[in-house]
Rosetta silent file (secondary structure, phi, psi, omega in degrees, C-alpha in Angstrom):
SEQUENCE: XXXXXXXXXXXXXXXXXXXXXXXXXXXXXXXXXXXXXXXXXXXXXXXXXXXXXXXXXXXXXXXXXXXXXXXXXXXXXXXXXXXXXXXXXXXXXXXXXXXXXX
SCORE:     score description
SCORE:     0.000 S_00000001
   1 L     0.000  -34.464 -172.657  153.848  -12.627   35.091 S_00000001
   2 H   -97.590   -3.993  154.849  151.038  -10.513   34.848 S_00000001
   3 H   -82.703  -29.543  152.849  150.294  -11.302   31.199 S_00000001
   4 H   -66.730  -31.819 -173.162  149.953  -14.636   32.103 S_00000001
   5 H   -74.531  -13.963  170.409  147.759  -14.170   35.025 S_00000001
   6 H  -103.052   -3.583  165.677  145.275  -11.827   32.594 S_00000001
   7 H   -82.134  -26.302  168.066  145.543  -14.554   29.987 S_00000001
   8 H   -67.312  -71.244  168.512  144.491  -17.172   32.706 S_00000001
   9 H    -2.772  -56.384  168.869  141.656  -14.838   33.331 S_00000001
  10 H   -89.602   -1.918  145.413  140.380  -14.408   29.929 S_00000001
  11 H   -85.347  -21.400  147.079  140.567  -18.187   30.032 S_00000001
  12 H   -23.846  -46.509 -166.881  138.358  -18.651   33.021 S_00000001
  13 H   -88.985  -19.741  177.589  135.911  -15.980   31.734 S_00000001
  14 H   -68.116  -67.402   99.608  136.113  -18.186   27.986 S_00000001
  15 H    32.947  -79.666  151.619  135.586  -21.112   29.929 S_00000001
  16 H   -50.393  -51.418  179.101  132.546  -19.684   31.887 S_00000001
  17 H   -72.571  -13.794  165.569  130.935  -18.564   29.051 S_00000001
  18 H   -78.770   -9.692 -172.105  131.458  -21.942   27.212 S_00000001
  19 H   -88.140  -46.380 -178.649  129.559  -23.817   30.442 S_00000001
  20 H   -57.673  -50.386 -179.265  126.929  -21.315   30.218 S_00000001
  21 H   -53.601  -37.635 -169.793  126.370  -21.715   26.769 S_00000001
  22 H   -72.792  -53.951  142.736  126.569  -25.181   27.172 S_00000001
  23 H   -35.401  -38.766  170.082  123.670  -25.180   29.817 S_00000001
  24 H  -101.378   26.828  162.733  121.704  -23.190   27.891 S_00000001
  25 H   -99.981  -11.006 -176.501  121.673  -25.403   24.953 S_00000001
  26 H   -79.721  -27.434 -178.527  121.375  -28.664   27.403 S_00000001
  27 H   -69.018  -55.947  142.321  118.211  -26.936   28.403 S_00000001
  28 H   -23.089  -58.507 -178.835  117.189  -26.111   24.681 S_00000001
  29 H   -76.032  -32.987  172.364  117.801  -29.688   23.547 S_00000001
  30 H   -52.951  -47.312 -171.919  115.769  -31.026   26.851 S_00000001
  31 H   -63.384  -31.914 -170.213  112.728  -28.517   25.724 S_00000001
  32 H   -66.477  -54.905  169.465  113.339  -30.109   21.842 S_00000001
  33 H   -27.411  -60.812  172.801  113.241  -33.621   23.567 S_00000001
  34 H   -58.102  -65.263 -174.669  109.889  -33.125   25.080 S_00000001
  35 H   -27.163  -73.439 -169.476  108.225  -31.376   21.522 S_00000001
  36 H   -28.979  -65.493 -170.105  109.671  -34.649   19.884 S_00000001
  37 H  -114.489   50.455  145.680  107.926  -36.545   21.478 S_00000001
  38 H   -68.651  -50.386  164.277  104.411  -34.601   22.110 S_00000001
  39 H   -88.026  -23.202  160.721  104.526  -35.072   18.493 S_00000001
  40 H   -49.435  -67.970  168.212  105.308  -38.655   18.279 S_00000001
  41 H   -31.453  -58.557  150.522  102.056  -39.089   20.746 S_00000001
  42 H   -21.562  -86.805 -179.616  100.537  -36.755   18.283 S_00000001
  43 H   -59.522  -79.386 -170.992  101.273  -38.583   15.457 S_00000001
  44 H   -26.035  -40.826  177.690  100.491  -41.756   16.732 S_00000001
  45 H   -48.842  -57.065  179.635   97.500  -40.876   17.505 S_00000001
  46 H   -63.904  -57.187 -164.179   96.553  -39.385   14.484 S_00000001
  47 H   -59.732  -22.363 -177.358   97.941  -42.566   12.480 S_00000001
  48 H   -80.044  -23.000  177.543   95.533  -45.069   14.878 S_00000001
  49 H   -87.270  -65.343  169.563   92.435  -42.393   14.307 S_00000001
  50 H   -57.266    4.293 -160.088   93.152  -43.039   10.538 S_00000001
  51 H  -102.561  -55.054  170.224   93.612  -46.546   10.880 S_00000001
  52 H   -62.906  -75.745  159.960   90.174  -46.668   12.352 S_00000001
  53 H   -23.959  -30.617 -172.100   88.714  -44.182    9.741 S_00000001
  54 H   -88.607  -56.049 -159.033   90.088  -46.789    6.690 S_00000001
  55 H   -69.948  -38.152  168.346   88.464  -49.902    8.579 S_00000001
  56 H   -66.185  -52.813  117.717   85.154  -47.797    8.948 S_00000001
  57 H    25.344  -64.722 -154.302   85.469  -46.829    5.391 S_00000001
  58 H   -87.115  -50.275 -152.811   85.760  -50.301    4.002 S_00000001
  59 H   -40.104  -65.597 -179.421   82.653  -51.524    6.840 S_00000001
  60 H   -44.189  -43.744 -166.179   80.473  -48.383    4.801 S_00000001
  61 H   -81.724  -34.327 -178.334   81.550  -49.560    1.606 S_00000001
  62 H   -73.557  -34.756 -159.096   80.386  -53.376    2.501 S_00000001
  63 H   -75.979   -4.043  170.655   77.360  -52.138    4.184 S_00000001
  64 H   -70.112  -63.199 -176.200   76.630  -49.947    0.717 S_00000001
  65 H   -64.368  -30.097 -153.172   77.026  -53.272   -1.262 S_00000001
  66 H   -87.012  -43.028  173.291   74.700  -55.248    1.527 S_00000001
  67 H   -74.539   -5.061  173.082   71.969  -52.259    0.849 S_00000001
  68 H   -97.523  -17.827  144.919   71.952  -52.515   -2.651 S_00000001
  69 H   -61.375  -30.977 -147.509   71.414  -56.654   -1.950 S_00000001
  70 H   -83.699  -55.541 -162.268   69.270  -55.735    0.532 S_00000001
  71 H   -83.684  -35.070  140.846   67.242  -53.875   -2.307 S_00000001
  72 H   -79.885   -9.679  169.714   67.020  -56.247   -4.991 S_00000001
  73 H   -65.660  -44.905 -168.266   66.088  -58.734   -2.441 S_00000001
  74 H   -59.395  -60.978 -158.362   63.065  -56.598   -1.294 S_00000001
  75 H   -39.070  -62.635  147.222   62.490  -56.196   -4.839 S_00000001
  76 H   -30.300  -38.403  175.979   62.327  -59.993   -5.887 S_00000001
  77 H   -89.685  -10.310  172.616   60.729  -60.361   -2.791 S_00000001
  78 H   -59.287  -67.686  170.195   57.759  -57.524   -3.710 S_00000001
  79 H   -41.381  -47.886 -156.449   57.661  -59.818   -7.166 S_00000001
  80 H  -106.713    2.509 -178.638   57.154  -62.893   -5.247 S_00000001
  81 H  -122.746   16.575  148.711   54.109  -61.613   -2.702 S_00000001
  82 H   -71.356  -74.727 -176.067   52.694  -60.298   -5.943 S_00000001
  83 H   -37.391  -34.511 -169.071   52.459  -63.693   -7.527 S_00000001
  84 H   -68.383  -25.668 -169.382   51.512  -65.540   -4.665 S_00000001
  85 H   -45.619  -57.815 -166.125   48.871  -62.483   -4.257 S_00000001
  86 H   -60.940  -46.435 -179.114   47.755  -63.053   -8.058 S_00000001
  87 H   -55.517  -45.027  152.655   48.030  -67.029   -7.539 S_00000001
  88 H   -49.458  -76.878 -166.100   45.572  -66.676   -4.700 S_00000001
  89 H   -63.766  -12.335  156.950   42.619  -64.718   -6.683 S_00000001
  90 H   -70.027  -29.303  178.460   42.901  -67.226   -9.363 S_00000001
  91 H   -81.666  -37.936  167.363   42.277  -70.283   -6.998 S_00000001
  92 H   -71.510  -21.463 -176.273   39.411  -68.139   -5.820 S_00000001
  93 H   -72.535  -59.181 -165.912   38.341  -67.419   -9.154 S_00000001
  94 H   -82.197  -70.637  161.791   38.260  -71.208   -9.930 S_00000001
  95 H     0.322  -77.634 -172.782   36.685  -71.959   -6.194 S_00000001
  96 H   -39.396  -70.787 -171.123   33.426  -69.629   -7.479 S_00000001
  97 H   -47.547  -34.729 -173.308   33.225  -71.347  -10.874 S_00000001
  98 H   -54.313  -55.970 -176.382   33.641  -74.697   -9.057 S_00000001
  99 H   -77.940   19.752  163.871   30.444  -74.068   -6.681 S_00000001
 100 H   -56.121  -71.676 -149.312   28.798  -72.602   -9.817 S_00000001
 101 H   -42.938  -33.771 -129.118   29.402  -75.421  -11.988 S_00000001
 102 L  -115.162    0.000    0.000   27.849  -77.952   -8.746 S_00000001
């Protein structure tokens, strides 16, 4: 009788030390739960701040093409307030000679 009664014993005390164990891994696995998702936030985060980063990215790359339009336009348009410039002092040129000639 009393070997069973110290083998129920050392199964109690087995038995307690499996619940305890067992608590502290439900506790362990809670703290892993939060981290999970702290980094899910985390990541999310990050992927919508690159998502934004790509879409500026391409805007800079159009507005890059639009300033190098933008800059043969002035040019062409420098070239075209030349001519008219030069197109003027010829009509003045021919004005003078006109009241010459009269």
């Amino acid at each position: 009788m009393a070997a069973l009664s110290s083998q129920m014993n050392i199964l109690v005390e087995k038995t307690k030390n499996l619940i305890q164990m067992c608590e502290v891994l439900q506790e362990e696995n809670d703290l892993l739960k939060l981290e999970v998702q702290s980094l899910q936030v985390a990541f999310n985060t990050c992927s919508d701040k690159n998502k934004q980063m790509e879409e500026q990215m391409k805007a800079m790359a159009v507005a890059r093409s639009l300033d190098s339009s933008e800059a043969d336009k002035d040019a062409i348009n420098e070239k075209i307030l030349d001519t008219k410039q030069k197109i003027n002092d010829f009509v003045r040129e021919i004005d003078k000679c006109i009241s010459l000639l009269k």
